[in-house]
Coordinates of C-alpha atoms and ligand atoms in Angstrom, one line a residue:
X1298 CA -25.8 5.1 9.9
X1299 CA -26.7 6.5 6.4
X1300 CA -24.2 8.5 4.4
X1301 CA -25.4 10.9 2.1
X1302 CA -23.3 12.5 -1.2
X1303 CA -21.7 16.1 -0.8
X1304 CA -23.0 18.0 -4.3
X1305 CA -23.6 21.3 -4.7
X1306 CA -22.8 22.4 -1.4
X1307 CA -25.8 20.0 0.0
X1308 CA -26.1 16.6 1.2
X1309 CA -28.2 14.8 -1.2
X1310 CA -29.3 11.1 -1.6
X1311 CA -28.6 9.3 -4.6
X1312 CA -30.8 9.5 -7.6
X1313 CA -31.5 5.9 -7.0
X1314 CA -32.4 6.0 -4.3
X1315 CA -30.5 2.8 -3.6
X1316 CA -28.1 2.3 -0.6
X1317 CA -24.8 -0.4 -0.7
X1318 CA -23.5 -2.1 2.5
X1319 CA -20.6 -0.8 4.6
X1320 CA -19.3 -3.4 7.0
X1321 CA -17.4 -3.0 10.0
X1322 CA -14.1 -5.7 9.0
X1323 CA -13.0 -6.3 12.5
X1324 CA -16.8 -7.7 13.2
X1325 CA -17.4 -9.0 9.5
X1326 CA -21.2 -6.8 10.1
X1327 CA -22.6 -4.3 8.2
X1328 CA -23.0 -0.9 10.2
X1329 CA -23.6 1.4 7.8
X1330 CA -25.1 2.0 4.6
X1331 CA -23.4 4.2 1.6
X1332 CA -25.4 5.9 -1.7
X1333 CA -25.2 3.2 -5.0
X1334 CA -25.0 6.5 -6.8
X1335 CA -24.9 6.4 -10.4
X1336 CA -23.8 8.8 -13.3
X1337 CA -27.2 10.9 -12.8
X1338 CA -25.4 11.8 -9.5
X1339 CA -21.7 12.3 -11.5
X1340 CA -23.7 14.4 -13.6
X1341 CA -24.9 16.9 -11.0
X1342 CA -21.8 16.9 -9.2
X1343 CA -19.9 17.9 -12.5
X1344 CA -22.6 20.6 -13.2
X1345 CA -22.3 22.0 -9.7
X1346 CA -18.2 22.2 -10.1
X1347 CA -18.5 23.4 -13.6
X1348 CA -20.7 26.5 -12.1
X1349 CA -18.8 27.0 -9.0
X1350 CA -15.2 27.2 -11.1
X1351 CA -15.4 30.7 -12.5
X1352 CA -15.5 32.4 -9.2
X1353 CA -13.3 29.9 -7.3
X1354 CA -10.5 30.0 -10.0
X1355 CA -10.9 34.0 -9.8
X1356 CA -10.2 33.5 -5.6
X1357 CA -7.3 35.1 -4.6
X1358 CA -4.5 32.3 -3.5
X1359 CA -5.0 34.1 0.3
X1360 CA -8.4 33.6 0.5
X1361 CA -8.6 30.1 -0.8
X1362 CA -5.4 29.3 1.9
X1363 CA -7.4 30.4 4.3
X1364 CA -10.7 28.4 3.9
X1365 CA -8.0 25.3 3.5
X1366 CA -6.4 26.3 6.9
X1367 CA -10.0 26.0 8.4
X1368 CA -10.6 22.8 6.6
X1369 CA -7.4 21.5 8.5
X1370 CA -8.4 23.2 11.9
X1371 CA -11.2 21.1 11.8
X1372 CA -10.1 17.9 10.9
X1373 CA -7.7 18.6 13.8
X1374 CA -10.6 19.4 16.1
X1375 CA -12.0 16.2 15.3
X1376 CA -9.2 13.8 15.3
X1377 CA -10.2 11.7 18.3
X1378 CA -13.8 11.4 16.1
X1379 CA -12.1 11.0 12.4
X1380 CA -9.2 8.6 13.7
X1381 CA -12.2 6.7 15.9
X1382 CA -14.3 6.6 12.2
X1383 CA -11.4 5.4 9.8
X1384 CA -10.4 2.7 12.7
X1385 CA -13.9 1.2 12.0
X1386 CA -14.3 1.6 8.9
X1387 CA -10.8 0.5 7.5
X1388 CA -9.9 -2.1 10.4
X1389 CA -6.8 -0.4 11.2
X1390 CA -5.7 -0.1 14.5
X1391 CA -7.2 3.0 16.1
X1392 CA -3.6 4.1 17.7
X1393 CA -2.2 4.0 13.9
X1394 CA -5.3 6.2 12.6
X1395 CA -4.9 8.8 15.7
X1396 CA -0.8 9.2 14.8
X1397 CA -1.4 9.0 11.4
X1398 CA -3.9 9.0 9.1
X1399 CA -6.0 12.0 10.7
X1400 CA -2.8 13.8 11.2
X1401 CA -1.5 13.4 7.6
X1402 CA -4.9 14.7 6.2
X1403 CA -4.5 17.4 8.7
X1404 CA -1.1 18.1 7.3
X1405 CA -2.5 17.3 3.8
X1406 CA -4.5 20.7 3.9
X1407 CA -2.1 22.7 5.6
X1408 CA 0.9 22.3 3.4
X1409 CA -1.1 23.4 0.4
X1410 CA -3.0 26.0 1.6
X1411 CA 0.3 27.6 2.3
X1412 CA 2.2 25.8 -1.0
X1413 CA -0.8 27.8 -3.1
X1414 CA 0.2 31.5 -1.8
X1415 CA 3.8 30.5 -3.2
X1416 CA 3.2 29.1 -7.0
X1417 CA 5.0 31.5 -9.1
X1418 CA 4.9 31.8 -12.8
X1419 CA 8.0 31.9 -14.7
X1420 CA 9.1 34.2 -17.3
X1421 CA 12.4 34.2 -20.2
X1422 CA 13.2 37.0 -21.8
X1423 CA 14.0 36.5 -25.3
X1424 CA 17.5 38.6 -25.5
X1425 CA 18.4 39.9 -29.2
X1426 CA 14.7 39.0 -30.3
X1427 CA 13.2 41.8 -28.3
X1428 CA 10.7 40.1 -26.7
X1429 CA 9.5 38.7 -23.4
X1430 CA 7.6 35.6 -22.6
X1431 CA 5.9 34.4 -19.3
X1432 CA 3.9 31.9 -18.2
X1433 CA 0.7 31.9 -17.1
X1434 CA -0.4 28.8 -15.2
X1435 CA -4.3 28.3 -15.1
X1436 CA -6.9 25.6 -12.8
X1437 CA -7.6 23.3 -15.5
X1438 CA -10.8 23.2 -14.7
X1439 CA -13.1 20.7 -13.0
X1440 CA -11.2 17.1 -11.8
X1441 CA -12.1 14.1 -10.9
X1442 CA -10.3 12.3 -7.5
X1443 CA -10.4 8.8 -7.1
X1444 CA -9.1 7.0 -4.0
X1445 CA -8.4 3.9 -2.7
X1446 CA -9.4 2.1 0.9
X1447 CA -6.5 1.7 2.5
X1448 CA -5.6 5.2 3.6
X1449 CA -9.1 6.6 3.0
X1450 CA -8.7 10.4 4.1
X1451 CA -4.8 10.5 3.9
X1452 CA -5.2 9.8 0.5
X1453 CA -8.3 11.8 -0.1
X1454 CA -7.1 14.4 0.9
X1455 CA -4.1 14.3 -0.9
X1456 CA -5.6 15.1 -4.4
X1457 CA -8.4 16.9 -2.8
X1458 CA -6.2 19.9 -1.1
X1459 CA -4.1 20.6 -4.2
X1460 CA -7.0 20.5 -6.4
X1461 CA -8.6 22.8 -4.8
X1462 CA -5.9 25.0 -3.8
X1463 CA -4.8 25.4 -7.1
X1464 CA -8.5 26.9 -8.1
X1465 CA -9.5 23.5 -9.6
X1466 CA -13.4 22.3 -8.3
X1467 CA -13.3 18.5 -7.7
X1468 CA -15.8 15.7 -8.2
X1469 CA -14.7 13.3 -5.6
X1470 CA -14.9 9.4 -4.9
X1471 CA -13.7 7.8 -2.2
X1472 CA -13.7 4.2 -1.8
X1473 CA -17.0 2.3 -1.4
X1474 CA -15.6 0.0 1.3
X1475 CA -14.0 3.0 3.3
X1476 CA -16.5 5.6 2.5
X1477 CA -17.0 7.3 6.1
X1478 CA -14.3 9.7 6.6
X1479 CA -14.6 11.4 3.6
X1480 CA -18.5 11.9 4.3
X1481 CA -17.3 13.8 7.9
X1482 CA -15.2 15.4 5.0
X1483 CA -17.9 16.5 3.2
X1484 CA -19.7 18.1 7.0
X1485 CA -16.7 19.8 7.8
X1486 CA -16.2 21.6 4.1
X1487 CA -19.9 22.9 5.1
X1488 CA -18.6 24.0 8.4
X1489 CA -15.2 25.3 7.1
X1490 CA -17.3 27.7 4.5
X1491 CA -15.7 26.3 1.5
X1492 CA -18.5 27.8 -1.2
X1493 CA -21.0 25.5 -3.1
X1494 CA -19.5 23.4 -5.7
X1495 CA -15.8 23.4 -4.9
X1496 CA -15.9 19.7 -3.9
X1497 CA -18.4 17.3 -4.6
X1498 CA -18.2 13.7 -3.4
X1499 CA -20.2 11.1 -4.6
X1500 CA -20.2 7.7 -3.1
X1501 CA -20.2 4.6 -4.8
X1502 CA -19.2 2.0 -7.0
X1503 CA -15.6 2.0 -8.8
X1504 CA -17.5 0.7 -11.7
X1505 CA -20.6 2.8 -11.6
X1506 CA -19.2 6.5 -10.1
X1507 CA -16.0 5.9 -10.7
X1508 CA -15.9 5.4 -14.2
X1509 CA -18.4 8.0 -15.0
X1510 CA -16.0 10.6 -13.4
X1511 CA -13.2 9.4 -16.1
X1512 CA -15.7 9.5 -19.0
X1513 CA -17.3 12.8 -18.0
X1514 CA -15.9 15.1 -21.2
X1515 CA -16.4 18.4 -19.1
X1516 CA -13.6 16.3 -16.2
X1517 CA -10.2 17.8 -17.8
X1518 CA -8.2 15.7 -15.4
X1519 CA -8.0 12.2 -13.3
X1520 CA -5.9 11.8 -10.3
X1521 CA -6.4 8.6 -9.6
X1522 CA -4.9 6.2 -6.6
X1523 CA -5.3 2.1 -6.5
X1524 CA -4.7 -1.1 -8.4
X1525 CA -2.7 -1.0 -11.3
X1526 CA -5.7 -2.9 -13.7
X1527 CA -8.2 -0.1 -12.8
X1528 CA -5.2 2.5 -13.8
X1529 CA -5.0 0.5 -17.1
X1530 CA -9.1 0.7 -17.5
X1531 CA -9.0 4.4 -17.0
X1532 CA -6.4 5.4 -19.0
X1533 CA -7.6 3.6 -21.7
X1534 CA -10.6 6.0 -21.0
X1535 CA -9.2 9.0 -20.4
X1536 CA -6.0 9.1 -22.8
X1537 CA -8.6 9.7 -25.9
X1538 CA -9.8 12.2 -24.3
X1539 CA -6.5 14.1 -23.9
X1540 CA -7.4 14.3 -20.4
X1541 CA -4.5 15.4 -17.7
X1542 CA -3.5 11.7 -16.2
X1543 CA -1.8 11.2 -12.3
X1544 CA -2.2 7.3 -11.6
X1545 CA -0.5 6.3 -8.3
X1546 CA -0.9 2.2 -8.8
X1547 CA 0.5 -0.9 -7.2
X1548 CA 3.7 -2.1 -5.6
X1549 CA 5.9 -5.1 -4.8
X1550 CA 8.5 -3.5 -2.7
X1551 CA 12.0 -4.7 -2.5
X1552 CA 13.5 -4.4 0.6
X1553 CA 17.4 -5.1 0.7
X1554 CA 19.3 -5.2 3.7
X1555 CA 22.9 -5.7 3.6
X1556 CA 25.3 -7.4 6.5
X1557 CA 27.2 -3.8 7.5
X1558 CA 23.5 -2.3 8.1
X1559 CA 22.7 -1.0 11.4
X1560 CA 20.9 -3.7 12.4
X1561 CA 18.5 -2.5 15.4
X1562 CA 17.2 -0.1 13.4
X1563 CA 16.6 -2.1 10.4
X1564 CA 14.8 -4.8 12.2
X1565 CA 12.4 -2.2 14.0
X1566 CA 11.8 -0.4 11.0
X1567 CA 11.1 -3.8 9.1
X1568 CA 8.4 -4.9 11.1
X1569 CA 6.8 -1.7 10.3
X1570 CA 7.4 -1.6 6.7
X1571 CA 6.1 -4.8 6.3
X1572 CA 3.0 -4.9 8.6
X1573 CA 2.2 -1.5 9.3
X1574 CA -1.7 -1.3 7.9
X1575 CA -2.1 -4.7 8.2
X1576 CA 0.9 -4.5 5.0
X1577 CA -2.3 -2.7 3.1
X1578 CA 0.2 0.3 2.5
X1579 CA 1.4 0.5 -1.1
X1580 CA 4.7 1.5 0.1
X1581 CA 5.7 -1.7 2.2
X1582 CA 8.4 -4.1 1.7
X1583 CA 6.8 -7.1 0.8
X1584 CA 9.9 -8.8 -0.8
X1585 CA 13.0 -8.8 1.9
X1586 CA 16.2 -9.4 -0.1
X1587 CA 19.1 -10.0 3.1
X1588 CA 22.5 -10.5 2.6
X1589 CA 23.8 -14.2 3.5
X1590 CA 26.0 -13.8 6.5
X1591 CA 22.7 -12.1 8.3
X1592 CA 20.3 -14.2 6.9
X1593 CA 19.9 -16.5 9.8
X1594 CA 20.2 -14.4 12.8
X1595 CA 17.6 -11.8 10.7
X1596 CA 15.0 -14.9 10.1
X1597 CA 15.5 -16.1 13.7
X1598 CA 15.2 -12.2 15.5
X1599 CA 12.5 -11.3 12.6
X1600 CA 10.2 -13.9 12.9
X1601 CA 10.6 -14.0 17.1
X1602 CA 9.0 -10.1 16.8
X1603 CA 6.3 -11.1 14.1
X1604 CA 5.2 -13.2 16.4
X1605 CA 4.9 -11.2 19.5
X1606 CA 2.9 -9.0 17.7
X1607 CA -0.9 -8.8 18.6
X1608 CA -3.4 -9.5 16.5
X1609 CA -6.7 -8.2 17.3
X1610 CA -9.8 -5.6 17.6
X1611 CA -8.4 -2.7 16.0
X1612 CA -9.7 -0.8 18.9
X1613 CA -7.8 -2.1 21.8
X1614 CA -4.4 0.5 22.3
X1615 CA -2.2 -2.9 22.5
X1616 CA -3.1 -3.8 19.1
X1617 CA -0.6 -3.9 16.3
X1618 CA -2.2 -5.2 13.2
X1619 CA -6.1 -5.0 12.9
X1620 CA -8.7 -6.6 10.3
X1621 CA -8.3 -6.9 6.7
X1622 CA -10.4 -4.5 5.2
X1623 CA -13.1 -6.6 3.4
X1624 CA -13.9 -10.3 3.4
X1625 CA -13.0 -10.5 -0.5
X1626 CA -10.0 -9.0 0.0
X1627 CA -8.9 -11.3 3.1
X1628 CA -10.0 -14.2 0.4
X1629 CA -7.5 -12.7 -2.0
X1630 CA -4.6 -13.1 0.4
X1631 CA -5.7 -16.3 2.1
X1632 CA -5.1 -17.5 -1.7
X1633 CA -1.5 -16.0 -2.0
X1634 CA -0.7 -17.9 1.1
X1635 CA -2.0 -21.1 0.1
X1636 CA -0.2 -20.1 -3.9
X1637 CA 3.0 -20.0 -1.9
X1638 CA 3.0 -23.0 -0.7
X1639 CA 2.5 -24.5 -3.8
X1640 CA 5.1 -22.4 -5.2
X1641 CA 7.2 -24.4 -2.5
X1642 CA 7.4 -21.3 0.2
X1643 CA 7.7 -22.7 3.5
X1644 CA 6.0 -20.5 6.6
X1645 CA 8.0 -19.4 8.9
X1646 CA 5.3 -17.3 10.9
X1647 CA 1.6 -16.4 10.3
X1648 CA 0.1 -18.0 7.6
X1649 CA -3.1 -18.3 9.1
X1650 CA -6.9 -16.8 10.4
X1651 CA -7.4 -15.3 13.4
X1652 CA -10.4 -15.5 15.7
X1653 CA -10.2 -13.1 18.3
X1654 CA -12.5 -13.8 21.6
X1655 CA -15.4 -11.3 22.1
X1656 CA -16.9 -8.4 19.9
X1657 CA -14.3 -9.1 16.9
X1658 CA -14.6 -13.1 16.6
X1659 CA -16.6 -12.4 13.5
X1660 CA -14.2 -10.5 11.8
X1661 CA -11.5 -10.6 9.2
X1662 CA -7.9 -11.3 10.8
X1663 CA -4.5 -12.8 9.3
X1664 CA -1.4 -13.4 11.5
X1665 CA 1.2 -11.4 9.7
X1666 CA 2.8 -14.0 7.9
X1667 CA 6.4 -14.6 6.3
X1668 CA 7.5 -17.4 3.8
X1669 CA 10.9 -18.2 2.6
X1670 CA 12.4 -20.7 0.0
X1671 CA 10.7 -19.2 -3.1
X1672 CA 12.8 -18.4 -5.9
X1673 CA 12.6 -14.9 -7.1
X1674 CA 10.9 -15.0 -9.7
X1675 CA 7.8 -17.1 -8.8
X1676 CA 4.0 -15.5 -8.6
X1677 CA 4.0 -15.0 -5.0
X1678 CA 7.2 -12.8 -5.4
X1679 CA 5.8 -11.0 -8.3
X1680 CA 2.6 -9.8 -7.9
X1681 CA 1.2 -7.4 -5.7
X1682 CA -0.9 -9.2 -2.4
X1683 CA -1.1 -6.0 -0.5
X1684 CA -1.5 -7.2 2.6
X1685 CA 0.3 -8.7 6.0
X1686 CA 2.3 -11.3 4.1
X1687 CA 6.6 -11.1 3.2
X1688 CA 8.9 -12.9 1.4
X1689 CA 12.5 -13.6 2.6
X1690 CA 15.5 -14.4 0.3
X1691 CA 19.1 -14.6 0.8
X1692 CA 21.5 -12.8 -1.4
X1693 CA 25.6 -12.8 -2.2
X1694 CA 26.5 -10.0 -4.8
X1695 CA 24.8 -6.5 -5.2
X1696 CA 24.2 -7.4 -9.1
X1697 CA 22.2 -10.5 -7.8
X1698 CA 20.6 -8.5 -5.7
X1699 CA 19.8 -5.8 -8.2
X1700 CA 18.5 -8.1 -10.8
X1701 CA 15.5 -9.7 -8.1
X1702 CA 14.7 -6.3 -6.9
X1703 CA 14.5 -4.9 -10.8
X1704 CA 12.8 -8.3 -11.9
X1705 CA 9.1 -7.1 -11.1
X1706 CA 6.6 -5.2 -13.5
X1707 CA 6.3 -2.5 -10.4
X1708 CA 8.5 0.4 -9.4
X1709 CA 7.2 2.7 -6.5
X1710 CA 9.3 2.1 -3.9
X1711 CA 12.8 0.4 -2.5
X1712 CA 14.3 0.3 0.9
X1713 CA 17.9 -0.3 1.5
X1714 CA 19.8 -1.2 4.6
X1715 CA 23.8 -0.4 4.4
X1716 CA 26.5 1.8 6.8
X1717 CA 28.5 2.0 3.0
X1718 CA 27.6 5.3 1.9
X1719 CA 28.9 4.3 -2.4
X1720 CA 26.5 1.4 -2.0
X1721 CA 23.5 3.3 -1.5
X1722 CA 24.2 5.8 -4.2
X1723 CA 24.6 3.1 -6.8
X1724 CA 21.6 1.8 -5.5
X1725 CA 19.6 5.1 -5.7
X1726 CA 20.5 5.4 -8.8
X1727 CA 20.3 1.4 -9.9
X1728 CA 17.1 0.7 -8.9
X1729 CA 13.7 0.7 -10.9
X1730 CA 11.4 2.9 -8.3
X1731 CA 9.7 6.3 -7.5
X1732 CA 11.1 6.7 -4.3
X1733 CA 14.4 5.2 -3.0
X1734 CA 15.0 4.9 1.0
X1735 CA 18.2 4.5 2.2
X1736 CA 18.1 3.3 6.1
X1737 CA 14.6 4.5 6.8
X1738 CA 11.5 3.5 5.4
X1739 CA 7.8 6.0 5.1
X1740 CA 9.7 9.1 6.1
X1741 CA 7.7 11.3 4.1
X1742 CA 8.4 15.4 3.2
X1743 CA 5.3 16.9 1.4
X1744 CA 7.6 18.7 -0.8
X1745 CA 9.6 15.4 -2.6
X1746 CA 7.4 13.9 -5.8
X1747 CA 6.0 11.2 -4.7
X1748 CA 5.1 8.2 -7.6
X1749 CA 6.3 5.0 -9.7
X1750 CA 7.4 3.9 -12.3
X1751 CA 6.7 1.4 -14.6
X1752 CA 3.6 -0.6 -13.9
X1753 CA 3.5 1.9 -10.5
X1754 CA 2.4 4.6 -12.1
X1755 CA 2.4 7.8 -13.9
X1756 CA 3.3 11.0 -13.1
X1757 CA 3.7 12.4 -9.2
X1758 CA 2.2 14.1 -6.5
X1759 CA 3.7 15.7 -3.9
X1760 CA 5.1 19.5 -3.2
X1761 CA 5.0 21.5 -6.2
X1762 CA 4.1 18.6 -8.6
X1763 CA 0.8 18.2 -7.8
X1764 CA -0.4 22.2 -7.8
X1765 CA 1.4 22.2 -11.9
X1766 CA -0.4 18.7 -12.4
X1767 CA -3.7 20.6 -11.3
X1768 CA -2.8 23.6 -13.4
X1769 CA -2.4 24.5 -17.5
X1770 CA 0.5 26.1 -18.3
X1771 CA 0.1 28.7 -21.2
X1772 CA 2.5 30.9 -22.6
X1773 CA 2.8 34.5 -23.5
X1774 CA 5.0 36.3 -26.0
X1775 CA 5.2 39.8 -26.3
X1776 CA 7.8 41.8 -28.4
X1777 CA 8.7 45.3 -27.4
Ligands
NDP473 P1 -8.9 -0.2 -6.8 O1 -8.2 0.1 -8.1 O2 -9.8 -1.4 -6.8 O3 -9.9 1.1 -6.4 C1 -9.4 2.4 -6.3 C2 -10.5 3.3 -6.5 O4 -10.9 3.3 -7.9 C3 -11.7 3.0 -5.7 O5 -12.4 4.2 -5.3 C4 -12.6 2.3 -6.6 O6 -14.0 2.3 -6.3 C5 -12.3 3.0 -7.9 N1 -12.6 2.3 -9.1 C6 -12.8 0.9 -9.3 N2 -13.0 0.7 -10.6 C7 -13.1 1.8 -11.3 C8 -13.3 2.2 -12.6 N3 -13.5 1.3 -13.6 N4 -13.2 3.5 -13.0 C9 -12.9 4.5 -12.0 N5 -12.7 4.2 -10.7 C10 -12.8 2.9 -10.3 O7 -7.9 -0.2 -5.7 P2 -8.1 -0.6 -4.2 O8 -9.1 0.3 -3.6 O9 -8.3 -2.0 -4.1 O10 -6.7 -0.1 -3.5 C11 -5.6 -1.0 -3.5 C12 -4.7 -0.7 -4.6 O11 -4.3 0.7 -4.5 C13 -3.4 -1.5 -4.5 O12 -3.0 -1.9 -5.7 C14 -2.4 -0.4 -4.0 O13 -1.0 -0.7 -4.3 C15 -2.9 0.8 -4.6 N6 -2.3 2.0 -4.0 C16 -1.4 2.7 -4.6 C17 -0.8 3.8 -3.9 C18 0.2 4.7 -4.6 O14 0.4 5.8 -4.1 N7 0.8 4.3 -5.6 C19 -1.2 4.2 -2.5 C20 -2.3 3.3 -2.0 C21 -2.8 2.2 -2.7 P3 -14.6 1.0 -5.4 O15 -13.8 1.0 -4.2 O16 -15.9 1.4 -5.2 O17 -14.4 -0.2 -6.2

C-alpha cells in the first residue's frame, strides 16, 4: 500500500519523490509505505489553504455544518474499515478501535459541526459613554495540526473538526508511524465535498513536515499534540512569531485511591486506566498512590487481573492489550523496566516480551507490567514511559499523598478513588492537573476543556475552547 498526501483537493506524491516505511507492530513488517514529504510539499499545502480561505471563512456556519455532518456520516459508514486500518496500523486491539477511536472521530465531527451553528459574539454596551461595543470573532486564518500516534484519527480529528468548522483551512500532519487513517481521511473529505484546500495533509517526518508547518509565516496558529520536548522545540519556534499556541503534551498520572472507595469499581476501572492502549494513552494512571489498609488486598486482587489479561494479535476479539506501536518505542520502555529495577522496583507482574505463536511472533509485545517499592520521587516515577507499565505506592495522610501526586513536572490528569464527598473537593481543587476525575476515569463530554498544566501543556481544547482558540477576537466600538 502506498499513501499519497491530500493538497489542494488532490492526492499528490511528494516532491521527493521518496517514500518512508510503515510497519505493521503486531508483525514487526513493513506493509505500507508513507510520502518523506518535505517543505516543498508544506509549501503547496499552505498555498492551497491560503487560496481556499477567503471563500471558506465567507461559508455560512450552516453550510460548513453540513459538509462536517457528511464527513462524520462517512467515517461512520466506514467504521468496520477505519477501526480494521488504525488496529494495524497502531497495534491496538481491533475491539478498542471499533468502540472507540472510529467512534470518537465520528463524534469529533459531529459535535462541531453543530457547536459551529451556535458560536455567538458578544457585545457590552458602554452605559453613560454612549456607546456600544461587540465583538467580532474571525478564522485566524490557515493552521497547522500536528498529531501524535497513539490515537491517530481520534486525535486528528480533534483539531481538524474545529479548525475547520470555525472557517480556519488546515495544513495537517499526522503521525508518520500511524499515518493510514488519516489518508482514508483525506478520500472521504473528497467524497464528503469538502472544497479544495480546506484540509491539506501531508505525511511525513516530525522533523522535516512537521517543523516546516510551525515555521511557515503565513501558518497563524499550531495546535499541536505529543511529547512534551517536541512542544518545547515548537514553541520556541512559533512564540517569535506571535503565532496562536495549543500544545496538549505529556503525562505521569497519579492515580489515588483511598480505603472508603468503592472498590469493585475502582479495581475495573484501574485496569483500564492503566492498560487501556497498551497504557499509550496520555491520560492513564501510571503512578497508583493506595491508601495502607487496602494496599495488600489491592496488590494481591490487581496484579491476579493484570495477569489474566491477554496479550496478543491485536486482531483476535479476546485480546486486551495489543503491540507497542513501534520497535523504538517498545526499546524505550523495555529500558524503563530494566531503570526500575535498578531504581530498586520489584515486579510484581509483566515486566517482560511477549512472543505470540503464529502471524504476530514477530511483533512488538510487553506483558502489562507493575513494580512496587520505588520511592516517589525516583526516575521511573517521574518521567513519562507512556506505555503498559504502573507504579504502586502505599500512602497514610492526604498531605503525603498530595505532595507525591504534586511532585512531578506534569499536570494533565488525576484520578481519585473515595465514598467522602469533602475529600474529593479538596482534592479537585489541591491537585496540579487539567482534568480531575473523581471515581471514574476517561469519561469524556466534548463540551469540558480538556488540557494540562505545567509541563502538560498549554492552553485547551474541547467544547467552546477550541472554536475561540481557532478564531481572532476583534472589537468594535461605536458611539451613538
Ligand atoms: P511526538 O512529540 O514525538 O510527535 C507528535 C507529532 O509531532 C508527530 O506527528 C511528530 O511527527 C511531530 N513532530 C515531531 N517532531 C516535530 C517537530 N520538530 N516539529 C513539529 N512536529 C514534530 O509525540 P509522539 O507521537 O511520540 O506521541 C506521544 C506523546 O504524545 C506522549 O508524550 C504523550 O503524552 C503525548 N500525548 C499527549 C496528549 C494530550 O492530550 N496531552 C494526548 C496524546 C498523546 P513524527 O511522528 O513524524 O515524528
Amino acid at each position: 500500500m502506498k499513501l499519497l498526501n491530500y493538497i489542494d483537493g488532490e492526492m499528490t506524491e511528494p516532491a521527493s519523490r521518496e517514500y518512508i516505511d510503515n510497519y505493521d507492530p503486531s508483525t514487526g513488517q513493513v506493509y505500507s509505505h508513507i510520502p518523506d514529504s518535505d517543505e516543498r510539499d508544506v509549501e503547496a499545502a499552505v498555498a492551497a489553504a491560503e487560496a481556499a480561505f477567503p471563500a471558506w471563512s465567507d461559508t455560512s456556519a450552516d453550510v460548513r455544518s453540513a459538509i462536517l455532518l457528511r464527513l462524520a456520516a462517512l467515517i461512520e459508514r466506514d467504521l468496520e474499515k477505519l477501526a480494521l486500518a488504525e488496529s494495524i496500523d497502531q497495534g491496538k486491539p481491533v475491539s478498542l478501535a471499533r468502540a472507540v477511536d472510529i467512534p470518537r472521530a465520528v463524534a469529533n465531527f459531529r459535535f462541531y459541526a453543530t457547536a459551529a451553528m451556535h458560536l455567538a459574539n458578544e457585545s457590552h454596551e458602554s452605559v453613560g459613554q454612549a456607546a456600544i461595543n461587540y465583538t467580532l470573532r474571525q478564522p485566524v486564518g490557515v493552521v497547522g495540526c500536528i498529531s501524535p500516534w497513539n490515537l491517530p484519527l481520534y486525535l486528528f480529528t480533534w483539531k481538524i473538526a474545529p479548525a475547520i468548522a470555525a472557517g480556519c483551512t488546515v495544513v495537517a500532519k499526522p503521525s508518520e508511524v500511524t499515518p493510514v487513517t488519516a489518508f482514508e481521511l483525506s478520500k472521504l473529505s473528497i467524497e464528503a465535498g469538502l472544497p479544495a484546500g480546506v484540509l491539506n495533509i501531508v505525511h511525513g517526518t516530525g522533523p522535516k513536515v512537521g517543523s516546516a508547518i510551525v515555521a511557515h509565516k503565513n501558518v497563524k496558529a499550531i495546535s499541536f499534540t505529543g511529547g512534551t520536548a517536541t512542544g518545547e522545540a515548537i514553541a520556541r519556534t512559533a512564540a517569535p512569531m506571535f503565532k496562536k499556541l495549543s500544545l496538549e503534551l505529556g503525562g505521569k498520572n497519579p492515580n489515588i485511591i483511598f480505603a472508603d472507595c468503592n472498590y469493585d469499581e475502582m479495581l475495573a476501572t484501574t485496569i483500564r486506566s492503566s492498560f487501556s492502549n497498551q497504557g499509550e494513552i496520555c491520560l492513564c494512571g501510571s503512578r497508583i498512590f493506595v491508601e495502607r489498609p487496602i494496599y495488600q488486598k489491592f496488590k494481591r486482587d490487581f496484579s491476579e487481573r493484570v495477569n489474566a489479561l491477554q496479550v496478543g494479535d491485536p486482531l483476535e476479539p479476546a485480546t486486551d492489550v495489543g503491540a507497542i506501536v513501534s520497535r523504538p518505542h517498545f526499546d524505550k520502555i523495555m529500558s524503563y523496566i530494566e531503570l526500575a529495577r535498578q531504581e530498586g522496583g520489584h515486579v510484581l507482574a509483566g515486566g517482560q516480551l511477549v512472543r505470540p505463536d503464529g502471524r504476530c511472533s514477530g511483533g512488538w509485545f510487553i506483558r502489562p507490567t507493575i513494580i512496587e517499592g520505588l520511592p516517589f520521587d525516583c526516575r521511573t516515577n517521574q518521567e513519562e514511559i507512556f506505555g503498559p507499565v504502573v507504579t504502586i505506592m502505599p500512602f497514610d495522610t492526604e498531605e503525603e499523598v498530595l505532595r507525591y501526586a504534586n511532585s512531578v513536572r506534569y499536570g494533565l490528569s488525576a484520578t481519585v478513588w473515595t465514598e467522602s464527598l469533602s475529600r474529593a473537593h479538596h482534592f479537585a481543587a489541591e491537585l496540579e492537573s487539567g482534568i480531575v476525575w473523581i471515581n471514574c476515569w476517561l469519561l469524556r463530554d466534548l463540551r469540558t476543556p480538556f488540557g494540562g498544566v505545567k509541563d502538560s501543556g498549554v492552553g485547551r481544547e474541547g467544547g467552546f475552547e477550541a472554536l475561540r482558540f481557532f478564531t481572532e477576537e476583534k472589537n468594535v466600538c461605536i458611539k451613538y
